[in-house]
CSV table of C-alpha atoms in Angstrom, one decimal:
chain,number,residue,atom,x,y,z
A,1,UNK,CA,-97.7,-41.5,59.3
A,2,UNK,CA,-96.2,-38.3,60.8
A,3,UNK,CA,-92.6,-38.2,59.6
A,4,UNK,CA,-91.3,-36.2,62.6
A,5,UNK,CA,-92.9,-38.3,65.2
A,6,UNK,CA,-91.9,-41.6,63.5
A,7,UNK,CA,-88.3,-40.4,63.2
A,8,UNK,CA,-88.2,-39.3,66.8
A,9,UNK,CA,-89.6,-42.7,67.9
A,10,UNK,CA,-86.8,-44.5,66.1
A,11,UNK,CA,-84.2,-42.2,67.6
A,12,UNK,CA,-85.5,-42.9,71.1
A,13,UNK,CA,-84.7,-46.5,70.4
A,14,UNK,CA,-81.1,-45.5,69.5
A,15,UNK,CA,-81.5,-45.9,65.8
A,16,UNK,CA,-79.3,-43.3,64.0
A,17,UNK,CA,-80.9,-41.3,61.2
A,18,UNK,CA,-79.8,-38.7,58.6
A,19,UNK,CA,-81.8,-36.2,56.5
A,20,UNK,CA,-82.3,-36.5,52.7
A,21,UNK,CA,-83.6,-33.9,50.2
A,22,UNK,CA,-87.4,-34.2,49.9
A,23,UNK,CA,-88.5,-36.6,47.3
A,24,UNK,CA,-85.0,-37.9,46.7
A,25,UNK,CA,-82.3,-40.2,48.1
A,26,UNK,CA,-79.7,-37.4,48.1
A,27,UNK,CA,-78.2,-36.0,51.3
A,28,UNK,CA,-79.1,-32.4,52.3
A,29,UNK,CA,-76.6,-29.8,51.1
A,30,UNK,CA,-73.8,-29.1,53.6
A,31,UNK,CA,-74.4,-32.4,55.4
A,32,UNK,CA,-72.2,-35.5,55.6
A,33,UNK,CA,-74.9,-38.0,54.6
A,34,UNK,CA,-75.1,-41.2,56.6
A,35,UNK,CA,-71.7,-40.6,58.2
A,36,UNK,CA,-73.3,-37.9,60.3
A,37,UNK,CA,-76.3,-40.0,61.3
A,38,UNK,CA,-77.6,-39.2,64.7
A,39,UNK,CA,-80.2,-40.2,67.3
A,40,UNK,CA,-80.2,-36.7,68.9
A,41,UNK,CA,-83.8,-35.7,69.3
A,42,UNK,CA,-83.3,-32.0,69.1
A,43,UNK,CA,-81.3,-32.3,65.9
A,44,UNK,CA,-83.8,-34.6,64.2
A,45,UNK,CA,-86.7,-32.4,65.2
A,46,UNK,CA,-84.9,-29.4,63.7
A,47,UNK,CA,-84.6,-31.1,60.3
A,48,UNK,CA,-88.4,-31.3,60.1
A,49,UNK,CA,-88.8,-27.7,61.3
A,50,UNK,CA,-86.6,-26.6,58.4
A,51,UNK,CA,-88.5,-28.8,55.9
A,52,UNK,CA,-91.4,-31.1,57.0
A,53,UNK,CA,-91.1,-32.9,53.7
A,54,UNK,CA,-87.6,-34.3,54.0
A,55,UNK,CA,-86.9,-37.9,53.6
A,56,UNK,CA,-85.0,-39.9,56.2
A,57,UNK,CA,-82.2,-42.5,55.9
A,58,UNK,CA,-81.2,-45.1,58.5
A,59,UNK,CA,-77.6,-46.0,59.4
A,60,UNK,CA,-77.5,-49.8,59.2
A,61,UNK,CA,-74.0,-50.5,60.5
A,62,UNK,CA,-74.4,-48.8,63.9
A,63,UNK,CA,-77.7,-50.7,64.3
A,64,UNK,CA,-76.2,-54.1,63.3
A,65,UNK,CA,-78.8,-54.4,60.6
A,66,UNK,CA,-78.6,-55.8,57.1
A,67,UNK,CA,-81.2,-55.1,54.3
A,68,UNK,CA,-82.0,-57.4,51.5
A,69,UNK,CA,-83.1,-55.0,48.7
A,70,UNK,CA,-85.4,-56.8,46.3
A,71,UNK,CA,-86.2,-54.9,43.1
A,72,UNK,CA,-88.5,-55.7,40.1
A,73,UNK,CA,-86.7,-54.1,37.2
A,74,UNK,CA,-87.8,-56.5,34.5
A,75,UNK,CA,-88.3,-60.2,33.9
A,76,UNK,CA,-84.6,-60.8,33.5
A,77,UNK,CA,-83.7,-58.8,36.6
A,78,UNK,CA,-86.5,-59.6,39.0
A,79,UNK,CA,-85.6,-60.0,42.7
A,80,UNK,CA,-88.9,-61.8,43.5
A,81,UNK,CA,-88.1,-64.4,40.9
A,82,UNK,CA,-84.6,-64.8,42.4
A,83,UNK,CA,-86.1,-65.3,45.9
A,84,UNK,CA,-88.3,-68.0,44.5
A,85,UNK,CA,-85.4,-69.8,42.9
A,86,UNK,CA,-83.4,-69.6,46.2
A,87,UNK,CA,-86.4,-71.2,48.0
A,88,UNK,CA,-86.5,-74.0,45.5
A,89,UNK,CA,-82.9,-74.9,46.3
A,90,UNK,CA,-83.6,-74.8,50.0
A,91,UNK,CA,-82.4,-71.3,50.8
A,92,UNK,CA,-85.4,-69.3,52.1
A,93,UNK,CA,-85.4,-65.8,53.7
A,94,UNK,CA,-87.8,-65.4,56.7
A,95,UNK,CA,-90.7,-63.2,55.6
A,96,UNK,CA,-91.9,-62.6,59.1
A,97,UNK,CA,-89.1,-60.1,59.7
A,98,UNK,CA,-89.6,-56.3,59.5
A,99,UNK,CA,-90.0,-55.2,55.9
A,100,UNK,CA,-91.0,-52.2,53.8
A,101,UNK,CA,-92.5,-51.9,50.4
A,102,UNK,CA,-90.5,-49.4,48.3
A,103,UNK,CA,-91.8,-46.7,45.9
A,104,UNK,CA,-90.7,-48.9,42.9
A,105,UNK,CA,-92.8,-51.8,44.1
A,106,UNK,CA,-89.8,-53.6,45.5
A,107,UNK,CA,-89.1,-54.9,49.0
A,108,UNK,CA,-86.7,-54.1,51.8
A,109,UNK,CA,-86.3,-57.0,54.2
A,110,UNK,CA,-84.4,-56.0,57.5
A,111,UNK,CA,-82.4,-58.6,59.4
A,112,UNK,CA,-80.4,-58.4,62.6
A,113,UNK,CA,-76.7,-59.1,62.5
A,114,UNK,CA,-74.7,-60.7,65.3
A,115,UNK,CA,-71.2,-59.3,65.0
A,116,UNK,CA,-69.3,-57.8,62.1
A,117,UNK,CA,-71.2,-56.7,59.0
A,118,UNK,CA,-70.5,-58.6,55.8
A,119,UNK,CA,-69.7,-56.9,52.6
A,120,UNK,CA,-72.3,-54.8,50.8
A,121,UNK,CA,-73.1,-56.7,47.6
A,122,UNK,CA,-74.6,-55.1,44.5
A,123,UNK,CA,-76.5,-57.6,42.3
A,124,UNK,CA,-76.0,-60.4,44.8
A,125,UNK,CA,-78.6,-62.2,42.8
A,126,UNK,CA,-80.5,-60.8,39.8
A,127,UNK,CA,-82.6,-57.9,41.2
A,128,UNK,CA,-81.3,-58.3,44.7
A,129,UNK,CA,-78.7,-56.1,46.5
A,130,UNK,CA,-77.4,-56.5,50.0
A,131,UNK,CA,-77.2,-53.3,52.0
A,132,UNK,CA,-75.0,-52.9,55.1
A,133,UNK,CA,-74.3,-49.2,55.3
A,134,UNK,CA,-77.5,-47.2,55.0
A,135,UNK,CA,-81.0,-47.3,53.5
A,136,UNK,CA,-83.9,-44.9,52.9
A,137,UNK,CA,-86.8,-45.8,55.1
A,138,UNK,CA,-90.5,-45.2,55.7
A,139,UNK,CA,-92.2,-42.8,55.5
A,140,UNK,CA,-89.9,-41.3,52.9
A,141,UNK,CA,-91.4,-40.5,49.5
A,142,UNK,CA,-89.8,-40.8,46.0
A,143,UNK,CA,-91.7,-39.4,43.0
A,144,UNK,CA,-94.9,-39.2,45.0
A,145,UNK,CA,-94.8,-42.8,46.2
A,146,UNK,CA,-93.9,-43.7,49.7
A,147,UNK,CA,-91.9,-46.4,51.6
A,148,UNK,CA,-94.3,-48.1,54.0
A,149,UNK,CA,-94.1,-51.1,56.5
A,150,UNK,CA,-95.4,-54.4,55.2
A,151,UNK,CA,-96.8,-55.8,58.5
A,152,UNK,CA,-97.3,-55.1,62.1
A,153,UNK,CA,-93.6,-55.8,63.0
A,154,UNK,CA,-91.4,-53.0,64.0
A,155,UNK,CA,-87.8,-52.2,63.1
A,156,UNK,CA,-86.7,-53.4,66.5
A,157,UNK,CA,-88.3,-56.8,65.8
A,158,UNK,CA,-86.1,-57.6,62.8
A,159,UNK,CA,-85.3,-61.3,62.7
A,160,UNK,CA,-81.7,-62.6,62.8
A,161,UNK,CA,-80.1,-63.0,59.4
A,162,UNK,CA,-80.1,-66.6,58.2
A,163,UNK,CA,-76.8,-68.4,58.7
A,164,UNK,CA,-76.7,-69.5,55.1
A,165,UNK,CA,-76.9,-65.9,53.9
A,166,UNK,CA,-74.0,-64.9,56.1
A,167,UNK,CA,-71.9,-67.8,54.8
A,168,UNK,CA,-72.7,-66.8,51.2
A,169,UNK,CA,-71.8,-63.1,51.8
A,170,UNK,CA,-68.5,-63.8,53.5
A,171,UNK,CA,-67.1,-66.0,50.9
A,172,UNK,CA,-63.5,-65.1,49.9
A,173,UNK,CA,-63.5,-62.2,47.6
A,174,UNK,CA,-60.6,-63.9,45.8
A,175,UNK,CA,-62.9,-66.9,44.9
A,176,UNK,CA,-65.6,-64.5,43.6
A,177,UNK,CA,-63.0,-62.7,41.5
A,178,UNK,CA,-61.7,-65.9,40.0
A,179,UNK,CA,-65.1,-67.0,38.9
A,180,UNK,CA,-66.0,-63.6,37.3
A,181,UNK,CA,-62.7,-62.3,36.0
A,182,UNK,CA,-62.3,-62.4,32.2
A,183,UNK,CA,-59.4,-61.3,30.1
A,184,UNK,CA,-60.6,-58.3,28.0
A,185,UNK,CA,-59.4,-55.3,26.1
A,186,UNK,CA,-59.4,-52.2,28.4
A,187,UNK,CA,-62.4,-50.1,27.4
A,188,UNK,CA,-63.4,-46.6,28.3
A,189,UNK,CA,-65.4,-48.0,31.2
A,190,UNK,CA,-62.4,-50.1,32.2
A,191,UNK,CA,-60.2,-47.0,32.4
A,192,UNK,CA,-62.5,-45.0,34.6
A,193,UNK,CA,-63.0,-48.0,36.8
A,194,UNK,CA,-59.2,-48.1,37.2
A,195,UNK,CA,-59.3,-44.4,38.1
A,196,UNK,CA,-62.0,-45.1,40.6
A,197,UNK,CA,-59.8,-47.5,42.5
A,198,UNK,CA,-56.4,-46.0,42.0
A,199,UNK,CA,-57.2,-42.5,43.1
A,200,UNK,CA,-54.9,-39.5,42.9
A,201,UNK,CA,-52.5,-37.3,44.9
A,202,UNK,CA,-53.7,-35.0,47.7
A,203,UNK,CA,-53.2,-31.9,45.6
A,204,UNK,CA,-55.4,-33.1,42.8
A,205,UNK,CA,-58.4,-34.5,44.8
A,206,UNK,CA,-61.0,-31.9,43.7
A,207,UNK,CA,-60.2,-32.0,40.0
A,208,UNK,CA,-59.9,-35.8,40.1
A,209,UNK,CA,-63.3,-36.3,41.8
A,210,UNK,CA,-65.0,-33.7,39.6
A,211,UNK,CA,-63.8,-35.4,36.5
A,212,UNK,CA,-64.6,-38.8,37.8
A,213,UNK,CA,-68.2,-38.1,38.7
A,214,UNK,CA,-68.8,-36.4,35.3
A,215,UNK,CA,-67.6,-39.7,33.7
A,216,UNK,CA,-69.8,-41.7,35.9
A,217,UNK,CA,-72.9,-39.6,35.2
A,218,UNK,CA,-72.2,-39.8,31.4
A,219,UNK,CA,-72.8,-43.6,31.6
A,220,UNK,CA,-76.5,-42.8,32.2
A,221,UNK,CA,-76.6,-44.3,35.6
A,222,UNK,CA,-78.9,-43.1,38.3
A,223,UNK,CA,-77.7,-40.1,40.4
A,224,UNK,CA,-77.9,-42.2,43.6
A,225,UNK,CA,-75.5,-44.7,42.0
A,226,UNK,CA,-73.1,-42.0,40.9
A,227,UNK,CA,-73.1,-40.5,44.4
A,228,UNK,CA,-72.3,-43.9,46.0
A,229,UNK,CA,-69.4,-44.4,43.5
A,230,UNK,CA,-68.1,-40.9,44.2
A,231,UNK,CA,-68.1,-41.6,48.0
A,232,UNK,CA,-66.2,-44.9,47.3
A,233,UNK,CA,-63.6,-43.1,45.2
A,234,UNK,CA,-63.1,-40.5,47.9
A,235,UNK,CA,-62.7,-43.2,50.5
A,236,UNK,CA,-59.9,-44.7,48.4
A,237,UNK,CA,-57.8,-41.5,48.5
A,238,UNK,CA,-54.8,-41.3,50.8
A,239,UNK,CA,-56.4,-38.3,52.4
A,240,UNK,CA,-60.1,-38.2,51.6
A,241,UNK,CA,-62.0,-34.9,51.2
A,242,UNK,CA,-64.5,-33.9,53.8
A,243,UNK,CA,-68.0,-35.2,53.0
A,244,UNK,CA,-69.3,-31.6,52.7
A,245,UNK,CA,-66.8,-31.0,49.9
A,246,UNK,CA,-67.7,-34.2,48.2
A,247,UNK,CA,-71.3,-33.2,48.3
A,248,UNK,CA,-70.5,-29.8,46.8
A,249,UNK,CA,-68.6,-31.4,43.9
A,250,UNK,CA,-71.5,-33.8,43.3
A,251,UNK,CA,-74.2,-31.2,43.3
A,252,UNK,CA,-72.2,-28.8,41.1
A,253,UNK,CA,-71.9,-31.5,38.4
A,254,UNK,CA,-75.5,-32.7,38.8
A,255,UNK,CA,-76.7,-29.2,38.0
A,256,UNK,CA,-74.8,-28.9,34.7
């Protein structure tokens, strides 16, 4: 699959794309990530002229799409097993929608939304995340393995998201919090989670975000996870930093 031609074909259908560093899920230096996604053919062609090996991301919210991200981490966190359990209880995801196999032997199932996007949900079920903002797509490559379509369906042929899934995702956040909240001693992790949400004053933004991303990376999480948390922390600030500055902070810490 020719990356440039595939990306241009999607753009002609008004899907908005953004470039990623080759062989990674990270945005290119001095770009704004998915917030600068575009369907401009000249701009997209220029990405591949500069580096034919770049990966591409798809902006989901502007396309009214939702992705069910199914991973197979281990036997206790296997999204395929979670799907099977849902089916046994009468809740089945249509498998005739557009889907992609991921480099980690997982699945991305794409569904069309009608109206406002529900919340993005991490670990909605063991091994399953719900993506509503952006996603890496075929023919991108991670560690030498590519994303590739599962069937003859196209992205434009994604099926409507099942009603039962929308109902589940739009449950009151308060109800979810009541079920999961536990009284506990504030740990180191608890303190930086508080920092993540509470933010800081405008004059301390750079120092705050630099310190925060360092703490996040020290947990041993994946760099992509740390980047998403950094973006979230920045969005919580009264006056968020430009994405280019956030990317600079992240890359500077990542190189240490």
